[in-house]
Short mmCIF file of C-alpha atoms and ligand atoms in Angstrom, two decimals:
data_model
loop_
_atom_site.label_atom_id
_atom_site.label_comp_id
_atom_site.label_asym_id
_atom_site.label_seq_id
_atom_site.Cartn_x
_atom_site.Cartn_y
_atom_site.Cartn_z
CA MET A 1 26.35 -11.09 -21.64
CA VAL A 2 28.37 -8.87 -19.60
CA GLU A 3 27.07 -7.28 -16.22
CA LEU A 4 27.55 -4.07 -15.82
CA ASN A 5 27.73 -2.16 -12.71
CA LEU A 6 27.41 1.74 -14.29
CA PRO A 7 24.46 2.45 -16.44
CA THR A 8 25.55 3.44 -19.93
CA LEU A 9 23.06 6.00 -21.40
CA VAL A 10 24.03 6.77 -25.32
CA THR A 11 21.11 9.22 -26.02
CA PRO A 12 19.12 11.77 -23.51
CA VAL A 13 16.69 10.03 -21.62
CA PRO A 14 14.18 9.17 -23.33
CA GLY A 15 15.67 8.86 -26.79
CA PRO A 16 13.62 8.97 -29.87
CA LYS A 17 12.90 5.59 -30.58
CA ALA A 18 11.40 5.16 -27.01
CA ARG A 19 9.45 8.61 -27.64
CA SER A 20 7.75 7.19 -30.59
CA VAL A 21 6.99 4.01 -28.92
CA VAL A 22 5.67 6.45 -25.93
CA ALA A 23 3.48 7.68 -28.46
CA ARG A 24 2.05 4.79 -30.59
CA SER A 25 1.24 3.53 -26.92
CA LYS A 26 -0.84 6.62 -26.24
CA ARG A 27 -2.49 5.96 -29.55
CA ALA A 28 -3.31 1.84 -28.99
CA LEU A 29 -3.09 1.22 -25.27
CA THR A 30 -5.75 1.75 -22.77
CA PRO A 31 -4.91 4.64 -20.82
CA SER A 32 -5.63 3.08 -17.48
CA LEU A 33 -1.68 2.00 -17.46
CA PRO A 34 0.07 4.19 -15.62
CA HIS A 35 3.21 4.17 -17.30
CA ALA A 36 5.87 5.42 -14.54
CA TYR A 37 7.79 7.10 -17.16
CA PRO A 38 8.93 6.66 -20.87
CA LEU A 39 11.23 3.53 -20.20
CA ALA A 40 10.48 1.44 -23.45
CA VAL A 41 12.21 -2.14 -23.12
CA ARG A 42 14.25 -4.11 -25.47
CA ARG A 43 15.67 -6.60 -23.71
CA ALA A 44 17.37 -7.22 -20.10
CA TRP A 45 19.63 -9.37 -18.40
CA GLY A 46 20.83 -9.91 -14.81
CA MET A 47 20.46 -6.12 -13.26
CA THR A 48 20.46 -4.75 -16.69
CA VAL A 49 17.65 -3.45 -18.79
CA GLU A 50 18.33 -2.18 -22.24
CA ASP A 51 15.87 0.28 -23.99
CA VAL A 52 14.95 0.53 -27.38
CA ASP A 53 17.50 3.34 -28.10
CA GLY A 54 20.27 1.12 -26.57
CA ASN A 55 20.74 3.01 -23.27
CA ARG A 56 21.66 0.54 -20.54
CA PHE A 57 19.74 0.86 -17.06
CA LEU A 58 20.43 -0.31 -13.79
CA ASP A 59 17.25 -2.12 -12.22
CA CYS A 60 16.20 -1.37 -9.04
CA ALA A 61 12.37 -2.23 -9.57
CA ALA A 62 12.55 -5.63 -10.87
CA GLY A 63 9.44 -4.97 -12.67
CA ILE A 64 7.29 -4.28 -9.45
CA ALA A 65 9.73 -6.68 -7.31
CA VAL A 66 9.34 -9.54 -9.96
CA CYS A 67 12.53 -10.47 -11.51
CA SER A 68 14.07 -11.65 -8.16
CA THR A 69 16.55 -13.95 -9.79
CA GLY A 70 17.46 -11.15 -12.16
CA HIS A 71 16.24 -10.89 -15.63
CA CYS A 72 16.51 -13.97 -17.80
CA HIS A 73 18.44 -15.90 -15.24
CA PRO A 74 20.09 -18.65 -17.40
CA ARG A 75 18.72 -21.43 -15.11
CA VAL A 76 15.00 -20.23 -15.79
CA VAL A 77 15.34 -19.72 -19.08
CA LYS A 78 16.27 -23.21 -19.94
CA ALA A 79 13.66 -24.54 -17.77
CA ILE A 80 11.34 -22.44 -20.00
CA GLN A 81 12.60 -23.63 -23.10
CA ASP A 82 12.84 -27.07 -22.01
CA GLN A 83 9.15 -27.18 -20.79
CA ALA A 84 8.00 -25.26 -24.00
CA ALA A 85 9.32 -27.92 -25.89
CA GLN A 86 7.52 -30.76 -24.01
CA LEU A 87 4.01 -29.27 -23.17
CA ILE A 88 2.70 -25.72 -22.99
CA HIS A 89 -0.81 -25.91 -21.78
CA ILE A 90 -3.02 -28.92 -20.40
CA CYS A 91 -5.11 -27.21 -17.68
CA GLY A 92 -4.17 -28.20 -14.50
CA ALA A 93 -7.88 -27.65 -13.34
CA ASP A 94 -9.29 -30.41 -15.67
CA PHE A 95 -6.28 -32.71 -15.82
CA TYR A 96 -3.63 -33.95 -13.90
CA ASP A 97 -0.35 -32.51 -14.57
CA THR A 98 3.18 -33.43 -12.36
CA ARG A 99 4.48 -30.01 -12.92
CA TYR A 100 1.63 -28.37 -11.34
CA LEU A 101 1.50 -31.24 -8.67
CA ALA A 102 5.49 -31.04 -7.67
CA LEU A 103 5.37 -27.13 -7.43
CA ALA A 104 2.43 -27.31 -5.27
CA GLU A 105 4.18 -29.94 -3.10
CA ARG A 106 6.97 -27.56 -2.93
CA LEU A 107 5.09 -24.64 -2.04
CA ALA A 108 3.28 -26.41 0.86
CA ARG A 109 6.33 -27.05 2.13
CA LEU A 110 7.70 -23.35 1.97
CA VAL A 111 4.94 -22.19 4.01
CA PRO A 112 5.79 -21.80 7.66
CA GLY A 113 3.81 -24.26 10.23
CA SER A 114 3.75 -27.86 10.58
CA SER A 115 0.04 -28.85 9.64
CA PRO A 116 -0.48 -30.15 5.75
CA LYS A 117 -1.13 -27.44 3.14
CA LYS A 118 -3.10 -27.41 -0.15
CA VAL A 119 -2.52 -25.44 -2.89
CA PHE A 120 -4.39 -23.62 -5.68
CA LEU A 121 -2.07 -22.10 -8.55
CA GLY A 122 -3.38 -18.71 -10.38
CA ASN A 123 -2.15 -16.58 -13.02
CA SER A 124 -1.84 -13.32 -10.97
CA GLY A 125 -1.57 -11.73 -7.74
CA ALA A 126 -4.92 -10.72 -7.72
CA GLU A 127 -6.31 -13.90 -8.71
CA ALA A 128 -4.68 -15.57 -5.55
CA VAL A 129 -6.61 -13.08 -3.49
CA GLU A 130 -9.64 -13.64 -5.02
CA ALA A 131 -8.96 -17.49 -4.28
CA ALA A 132 -8.46 -16.74 -0.75
CA PHE A 133 -11.31 -14.39 -0.28
CA LYS A 134 -13.82 -16.98 -1.66
CA LEU A 135 -12.23 -19.79 0.36
CA ALA A 136 -12.44 -18.22 3.33
CA ARG A 137 -16.10 -17.06 2.94
CA TYR A 138 -16.82 -20.60 2.09
CA HIS A 139 -15.07 -22.30 4.88
CA THR A 140 -16.13 -20.12 7.36
CA GLY A 141 -19.48 -19.45 6.42
CA ARG A 142 -19.00 -15.87 7.21
CA SER A 143 -19.65 -12.66 5.44
CA GLN A 144 -17.33 -10.29 6.70
CA VAL A 145 -13.88 -9.59 5.89
CA LEU A 146 -11.15 -6.92 7.38
CA ALA A 147 -8.14 -5.35 5.51
CA PHE A 148 -6.01 -2.39 6.37
CA PHE A 149 -5.84 1.38 5.26
CA GLY A 150 -3.12 1.41 2.71
CA ALA A 151 -3.37 -2.32 1.52
CA PHE A 152 -3.19 -3.22 -2.24
CA HIS A 153 -4.39 -6.50 -2.98
CA GLY A 154 -5.05 -6.47 -6.99
CA ARG A 155 -7.53 -4.74 -9.29
CA THR A 156 -10.23 -7.38 -9.71
CA MET A 157 -13.64 -6.96 -8.23
CA GLY A 158 -12.75 -8.76 -4.77
CA ALA A 159 -9.20 -7.87 -4.96
CA VAL A 160 -9.98 -4.01 -5.48
CA SER A 161 -12.86 -4.28 -2.53
CA LEU A 162 -9.94 -5.24 -0.52
CA THR A 163 -7.57 -2.41 -1.41
CA ALA A 164 -7.33 0.61 0.38
CA SER A 165 -3.98 2.31 -0.87
CA SER A 166 -5.44 5.06 -2.93
CA PRO A 167 -9.44 6.17 -3.55
CA LYS A 168 -8.52 5.99 -7.44
CA TYR A 169 -8.56 2.25 -7.30
CA GLN A 170 -12.33 1.82 -5.81
CA LYS A 171 -13.81 5.43 -6.82
CA ASP A 172 -15.38 4.96 -10.05
CA PHE A 173 -16.28 1.08 -9.58
CA ARG A 174 -18.61 1.25 -6.86
CA PRO A 175 -20.84 -1.02 -5.56
CA LEU A 176 -17.96 -3.03 -5.11
CA VAL A 177 -17.83 -6.46 -3.11
CA SER A 178 -19.66 -6.06 0.10
CA GLY A 179 -18.87 -7.01 3.49
CA ILE A 180 -15.08 -5.36 3.89
CA THR A 181 -14.13 -3.14 6.51
CA HIS A 182 -10.87 -1.19 6.47
CA VAL A 183 -8.65 -0.64 9.57
CA PRO A 184 -5.61 1.22 10.45
CA TYR A 185 -2.19 -0.38 9.60
CA ALA A 186 0.83 -0.22 11.91
CA TYR A 187 2.01 2.80 9.97
CA CYS A 188 4.06 3.98 12.91
CA TYR A 189 5.48 6.91 11.00
CA ARG A 190 2.18 8.60 10.45
CA CYS A 191 0.22 6.75 13.37
CA HIS A 192 -3.32 6.89 12.75
CA TYR A 193 -3.75 7.86 16.63
CA ASN A 194 -0.88 9.87 17.02
CA LEU A 195 0.96 7.53 19.43
CA ALA A 196 4.16 6.54 19.17
CA TYR A 197 5.48 2.59 19.51
CA PRO A 198 5.76 0.98 21.77
CA ALA A 199 3.99 3.16 24.40
CA CYS A 200 0.97 2.96 22.44
CA ASN A 201 0.47 -0.66 23.11
CA LEU A 202 -0.69 -1.46 19.47
CA ALA A 203 -3.72 0.77 20.01
CA CYS A 204 -4.41 0.22 16.34
CA LEU A 205 -5.28 -3.67 16.73
CA GLU A 206 -7.07 -2.81 20.17
CA TYR A 207 -9.01 -0.49 17.59
CA ILE A 208 -10.22 -3.71 15.86
CA GLU A 209 -11.22 -5.50 19.16
CA GLU A 210 -12.52 -2.61 21.17
CA GLY A 211 -14.06 -0.29 18.58
CA LEU A 212 -15.07 -2.64 15.49
CA PHE A 213 -15.99 -5.75 17.21
CA ALA A 214 -17.43 -4.13 20.35
CA ARG A 215 -19.71 -1.75 18.44
CA SER A 216 -20.29 -2.37 14.78
CA ILE A 217 -19.15 -6.19 13.63
CA ALA A 218 -19.65 -9.13 15.48
CA PRO A 219 -16.17 -11.09 15.53
CA GLU A 220 -18.40 -14.18 14.71
CA GLU A 221 -19.13 -12.55 11.45
CA VAL A 222 -15.79 -12.33 10.29
CA ALA A 223 -14.21 -14.68 7.82
CA ALA A 224 -10.83 -13.23 7.42
CA ILE A 225 -8.40 -10.48 8.00
CA PHE A 226 -6.36 -10.12 4.98
CA VAL A 227 -2.77 -8.45 5.73
CA GLU A 228 0.35 -7.82 4.01
CA PRO A 229 3.14 -8.59 6.50
CA VAL A 230 4.96 -5.56 4.77
CA GLN A 231 2.67 -2.95 3.04
CA GLY A 232 3.80 -2.85 -0.62
CA GLU A 233 1.83 -0.49 -2.71
CA GLY A 234 0.85 1.68 -0.08
CA GLY A 235 4.56 2.65 0.74
CA TYR A 236 6.62 -0.13 2.14
CA ILE A 237 5.76 -0.04 5.64
CA VAL A 238 7.03 -2.71 8.13
CA PRO A 239 4.88 -2.77 10.95
CA PRO A 240 6.49 -2.81 14.50
CA PRO A 241 7.62 -5.83 16.53
CA GLY A 242 4.70 -7.71 18.05
CA TRP A 243 2.10 -6.65 15.67
CA LEU A 244 1.79 -9.24 13.37
CA ALA A 245 1.84 -12.07 16.27
CA ARG A 246 -0.75 -9.95 17.97
CA LEU A 247 -2.93 -10.01 14.95
CA ARG A 248 -2.76 -13.88 14.70
CA ALA A 249 -3.95 -14.03 18.51
CA LEU A 250 -6.58 -11.99 17.47
CA CYS A 251 -7.83 -14.15 14.97
CA ASP A 252 -7.45 -17.40 17.15
CA LYS A 253 -9.48 -15.86 19.51
CA TYR A 254 -12.77 -15.72 17.35
CA GLY A 255 -11.64 -18.16 14.74
CA ILE A 256 -11.01 -15.61 12.15
CA LEU A 257 -8.73 -16.73 9.11
CA LEU A 258 -5.52 -14.82 9.00
CA VAL A 259 -4.54 -14.54 5.25
CA ALA A 260 -1.16 -12.99 4.49
CA ASP A 261 -1.08 -11.46 1.05
CA GLU A 262 2.67 -12.18 0.38
CA VAL A 263 2.41 -11.31 -3.37
CA GLN A 264 5.08 -8.58 -3.22
CA SER A 265 6.89 -9.69 0.02
CA GLY A 266 7.15 -13.15 -0.18
CA ILE A 267 10.25 -15.45 -2.01
CA GLY A 268 13.09 -14.20 -0.21
CA ARG A 269 12.46 -10.37 -0.67
CA THR A 270 12.67 -9.26 2.86
CA GLY A 271 15.62 -11.38 3.82
CA LYS A 272 13.29 -14.25 4.55
CA MET A 273 11.85 -16.75 1.91
CA LEU A 274 8.15 -15.12 3.46
CA ALA A 275 8.30 -11.94 5.19
CA VAL A 276 5.75 -13.43 8.12
CA GLU A 277 9.06 -15.74 9.22
CA HIS A 278 10.53 -12.35 10.53
CA TRP A 279 7.85 -12.45 13.42
CA GLY A 280 7.25 -16.27 13.33
CA VAL A 281 3.54 -15.85 12.35
CA GLU A 282 1.90 -18.92 10.64
CA PRO A 283 -1.15 -17.50 8.56
CA ASP A 284 -3.93 -19.93 7.70
CA ILE A 285 -3.49 -18.86 3.67
CA VAL A 286 -0.78 -17.52 2.01
CA CYS A 287 -0.69 -15.35 -1.22
CA LEU A 288 1.86 -15.80 -3.34
CA ALA A 289 2.62 -14.15 -6.98
CA LYS A 290 5.11 -11.68 -8.39
CA ALA A 291 8.74 -13.55 -7.75
CA LEU A 292 7.34 -16.79 -8.19
CA ALA A 293 8.25 -17.47 -11.41
CA SER A 294 10.91 -14.92 -12.22
CA GLY A 295 8.36 -13.32 -14.40
CA MET A 296 6.33 -15.69 -15.71
CA PRO A 297 2.81 -15.14 -14.84
CA LEU A 298 2.16 -17.77 -11.93
CA SER A 299 0.58 -17.18 -8.40
CA ALA A 300 -0.34 -19.58 -5.56
CA MET A 301 -2.98 -19.85 -2.64
CA ILE A 302 -1.59 -22.00 -0.11
CA ALA A 303 -4.24 -22.81 2.54
CA ARG A 304 -4.14 -25.64 5.66
CA GLN A 305 -5.13 -28.57 4.38
CA GLU A 306 -8.68 -28.46 6.35
CA LEU A 307 -9.47 -25.39 5.35
CA MET A 308 -9.89 -26.74 1.58
CA SER A 309 -13.08 -28.21 1.97
CA TRP A 310 -14.87 -26.77 -1.16
CA PRO A 311 -16.05 -29.39 -3.61
CA PRO A 312 -15.00 -29.58 -7.23
CA GLY A 313 -15.66 -26.94 -9.59
CA ALA A 314 -16.20 -24.17 -6.77
CA HIS A 315 -12.91 -22.77 -7.86
CA GLY A 316 -10.40 -23.10 -10.71
CA SER A 317 -8.89 -21.37 -13.90
CA THR A 318 -7.68 -22.29 -17.18
CA PHE A 319 -4.29 -21.27 -17.32
CA GLY A 320 -3.57 -21.23 -13.54
CA GLY A 321 -0.46 -23.68 -12.96
CA ASN A 322 0.33 -23.61 -16.38
CA PRO A 323 3.03 -26.27 -16.91
CA VAL A 324 5.73 -23.56 -18.35
CA CYS A 325 5.22 -21.27 -15.50
CA CYS A 326 5.43 -24.07 -13.34
CA ALA A 327 8.84 -25.11 -14.68
CA ALA A 328 9.88 -21.38 -14.43
CA ALA A 329 8.89 -21.35 -10.82
CA GLU A 330 10.78 -24.52 -9.89
CA ALA A 331 14.08 -22.88 -11.71
CA THR A 332 13.31 -19.73 -9.51
CA LEU A 333 13.20 -21.84 -6.07
CA ASP A 334 16.22 -23.74 -7.03
CA VAL A 335 18.02 -20.37 -7.75
CA VAL A 336 16.73 -18.55 -4.94
CA GLU A 337 17.78 -21.55 -2.57
CA GLU A 338 21.21 -22.44 -4.34
CA GLU A 339 22.40 -19.19 -5.07
CA GLY A 340 22.22 -17.53 -1.51
CA LEU A 341 19.76 -14.91 -2.96
CA ILE A 342 17.87 -14.84 0.78
CA ASP A 343 21.10 -13.97 2.72
CA ASN A 344 21.95 -11.46 -0.03
CA ALA A 345 18.78 -9.45 0.04
CA ALA A 346 19.18 -9.42 3.80
CA ARG A 347 23.06 -8.61 3.58
CA VAL A 348 22.93 -6.07 0.84
CA GLY A 349 19.52 -4.65 1.78
CA GLY A 350 20.74 -4.01 5.18
CA ARG A 351 23.75 -2.11 4.38
CA LEU A 352 21.64 -0.31 1.60
CA MET A 353 18.89 0.88 4.17
CA ASP A 354 22.10 1.82 6.49
CA GLN A 355 22.98 4.27 3.90
CA LEU A 356 19.62 5.28 3.09
CA ARG A 357 19.02 6.37 6.84
CA SER A 358 22.33 8.15 6.94
CA LEU A 359 21.29 9.99 3.87
CA ALA A 360 18.03 10.84 5.34
CA ASP A 361 19.98 12.55 8.22
CA GLU A 362 21.24 15.12 5.82
CA SER A 363 18.47 15.27 3.69
CA HIS A 364 15.65 18.00 4.08
CA LEU A 365 13.42 15.74 1.84
CA ILE A 366 13.60 12.10 3.19
CA GLY A 367 11.37 11.82 6.28
CA ASP A 368 11.53 7.98 6.75
CA VAL A 369 13.44 5.11 5.75
CA ARG A 370 12.15 1.41 6.31
CA GLY A 371 11.95 -1.79 5.04
CA LEU A 372 13.22 -5.31 5.03
CA GLY A 373 16.00 -6.85 3.31
CA LEU A 374 15.68 -5.68 -0.34
CA MET A 375 12.17 -4.36 0.42
CA ILE A 376 13.00 -0.59 0.96
CA GLY A 377 10.92 2.47 1.41
CA VAL A 378 12.26 6.05 1.38
CA GLU A 379 9.30 8.84 2.09
CA LEU A 380 9.84 12.31 1.02
CA VAL A 381 8.45 15.12 3.11
CA HIS A 382 8.65 18.91 2.97
CA ASP A 383 9.30 19.29 6.50
CA LYS A 384 10.50 16.60 8.88
CA HIS A 385 8.10 18.29 11.48
CA THR A 386 4.96 18.49 9.76
CA LYS A 387 5.62 15.34 7.86
CA ALA A 388 3.76 17.16 4.78
CA LYS A 389 3.68 14.83 1.73
CA ALA A 390 6.31 15.82 -0.90
CA VAL A 391 4.47 14.23 -4.02
CA LYS A 392 5.76 16.31 -6.78
CA GLU A 393 9.53 15.97 -5.37
CA ARG A 394 9.08 12.48 -5.05
CA ASP A 395 7.79 11.79 -8.89
CA GLN A 396 10.79 14.33 -9.90
CA LEU A 397 13.04 12.25 -8.13
CA VAL A 398 12.28 8.84 -9.64
CA LEU A 399 12.04 10.79 -12.84
CA GLU A 400 15.68 12.25 -12.24
CA CYS A 401 17.03 8.82 -11.27
CA PHE A 402 15.92 7.35 -14.45
CA GLN A 403 17.44 10.27 -16.53
CA ARG A 404 20.57 8.84 -14.90
CA GLY A 405 20.03 5.31 -15.85
CA LEU A 406 18.51 4.05 -12.44
CA ILE A 407 15.22 2.45 -12.53
CA LEU A 408 13.15 3.02 -9.58
CA LEU A 409 9.44 2.64 -8.70
CA PRO A 410 7.22 5.45 -6.64
CA CYS A 411 4.87 3.55 -3.66
CA GLY A 412 2.20 5.26 -1.58
CA PRO A 413 1.52 8.98 -2.07
CA ASN A 414 5.12 10.27 -1.75
CA SER A 415 7.30 7.29 -1.18
CA ILE A 416 9.83 5.56 -3.30
CA ARG A 417 10.40 1.72 -3.34
CA PHE A 418 14.17 0.12 -4.05
CA SER A 419 13.00 -3.30 -4.91
CA PRO A 420 15.79 -4.79 -6.95
CA PRO A 421 16.54 -8.18 -8.14
CA LEU A 422 17.79 -9.88 -5.47
CA ILE A 423 20.97 -10.99 -7.20
CA ILE A 424 22.22 -7.40 -6.71
CA THR A 425 25.85 -6.93 -5.54
CA GLN A 426 26.92 -4.53 -3.03
CA ALA A 427 28.92 -2.56 -5.85
CA GLN A 428 25.31 -2.35 -7.85
CA ALA A 429 23.82 -1.12 -4.92
CA ASP A 430 26.66 1.12 -4.21
CA THR A 431 25.96 2.78 -8.12
CA ALA A 432 22.21 2.69 -7.22
CA LEU A 433 22.87 4.82 -4.06
CA ASP A 434 25.34 7.05 -5.80
CA ILE A 435 22.80 8.11 -8.62
CA PHE A 436 20.02 8.23 -6.20
CA VAL A 437 22.16 10.65 -4.09
CA GLU A 438 22.92 12.66 -7.09
CA ALA A 439 19.24 13.10 -8.50
CA LEU A 440 18.34 14.10 -4.72
CA ALA A 441 20.74 16.82 -4.65
CA VAL A 442 19.10 18.03 -8.03
CA VAL A 443 15.57 18.02 -6.48
CA GLU A 444 16.45 19.53 -3.31
CA ASN A 445 18.36 22.30 -4.93
CA HIS A 446 15.52 22.70 -7.73
CA ARG A 447 13.22 22.94 -4.23
CA ALA A 448 15.83 25.61 -2.59
CA ALA A 449 16.17 27.78 -5.49
C1 PLP B 1 0.52 -7.31 -2.17
C2 PLP B 1 -0.07 -7.42 -3.32
N1 PLP B 1 -1.01 -8.38 -3.46
C3 PLP B 1 -1.89 -8.30 -4.72
C4 PLP B 1 -1.28 -7.61 -5.95
C5 PLP B 1 -1.65 -7.73 -7.01
O1 PLP B 1 -1.13 -8.78 -7.95
P1 PLP B 1 -1.25 -8.70 -9.67
O2 PLP B 1 -0.78 -7.41 -10.25
O3 PLP B 1 -0.64 -9.61 -10.08
O4 PLP B 1 -2.78 -9.34 -10.01
C6 PLP B 1 -0.15 -6.82 -5.71
C7 PLP B 1 0.47 -6.35 -6.93
O5 PLP B 1 1.41 -5.23 -6.82
C8 PLP B 1 0.38 -6.56 -4.36
O6 PLP B 1 1.49 -6.09 -4.26
#
């Protein structure tokens, strides 16, 4: 299939077939699925997504940061096909499977730190988070857990209880899992304490010790702190230098486990295999999913060997570590490593971020551009001084991009995320930027009118 730099739209978007799919979906599907806009996909390859009307889009969302090797990478497809012809399911929880084992051994080596690791494989990001949550409580015998405002850890009961990126995730589902306290993340653009880095001396972390631990929850009660090294769903927020290392030190001081949720940031997206590598931090537990198997449902919870002290039956999964998914993950890691995708993410992402920052200087709407590698967030505001959130404009901008053939997704209340496949070329990133600039002009003019 020929790789395109330019989107090719053959109907106004959405076309008639897409509209029909949307209408049927409204009748048949749970209304809880958010459906960002009316993109009804027929097939996809590389950076290109084709909808049911034959329109071709440039994909800068990658199915929410999943298809890092591009859609249907030939090596991943072959690995899936070969494995499916040999063994589709055996249940790695009850029987031994060499594919589960080989992948676990490889993932254990991938996580920073010289101490040996053990691995649990699941099906989704939320499942990896649940596993980490249970293991942390089991191993420490402590009940309390900290997580951050803005965090997204998934939608199952434990994971959603750790989530605090929007009230909609928790509001109608209480009582949630107890023993979780949220604290401010290092969201410097909107500092909770109205301070500026580095003069703030990382007041957000000081609060945990001087506020929470001194007055409310004894640190000896805390099993783990869950953190996204770069916040994803919450708005693609990068903490400042020193923040994650100091969080690590705080955990060490009190025997608290540091759980890095790298479900969105892991497997090369930020220009390192894991985002924690940017700050030289070694977590106790790492959660991976999304990009791990190029779109096949697979997740991993990787912990230091001595933490995995729970007995047989304490945790498992029927489908977790399915052989076909493991084969896809091995092929994905091969492609990421052998085809230089991590360097590409750093290089193309770095340039795209510089360009978006220059655009922000000229734009009334862009308040902040932040990110690492190909995990880039653009925050829209009504006024750069008051930073009032431009929520409607953000939604309109995402839609205008879609109507011009560029697939992007929102994140946080008023941000847009660029999370393209890591195979994106410079030329494709330039095309994405051109479309974004054109769409931004439409939204800005609309606002001015
Ligand atoms: C950081 C993070 N953790 C966990 C999850 C949940 O993953 P899943 O939707 O596969 O359950 C997500 C999903 O967006 C995520 O971004």
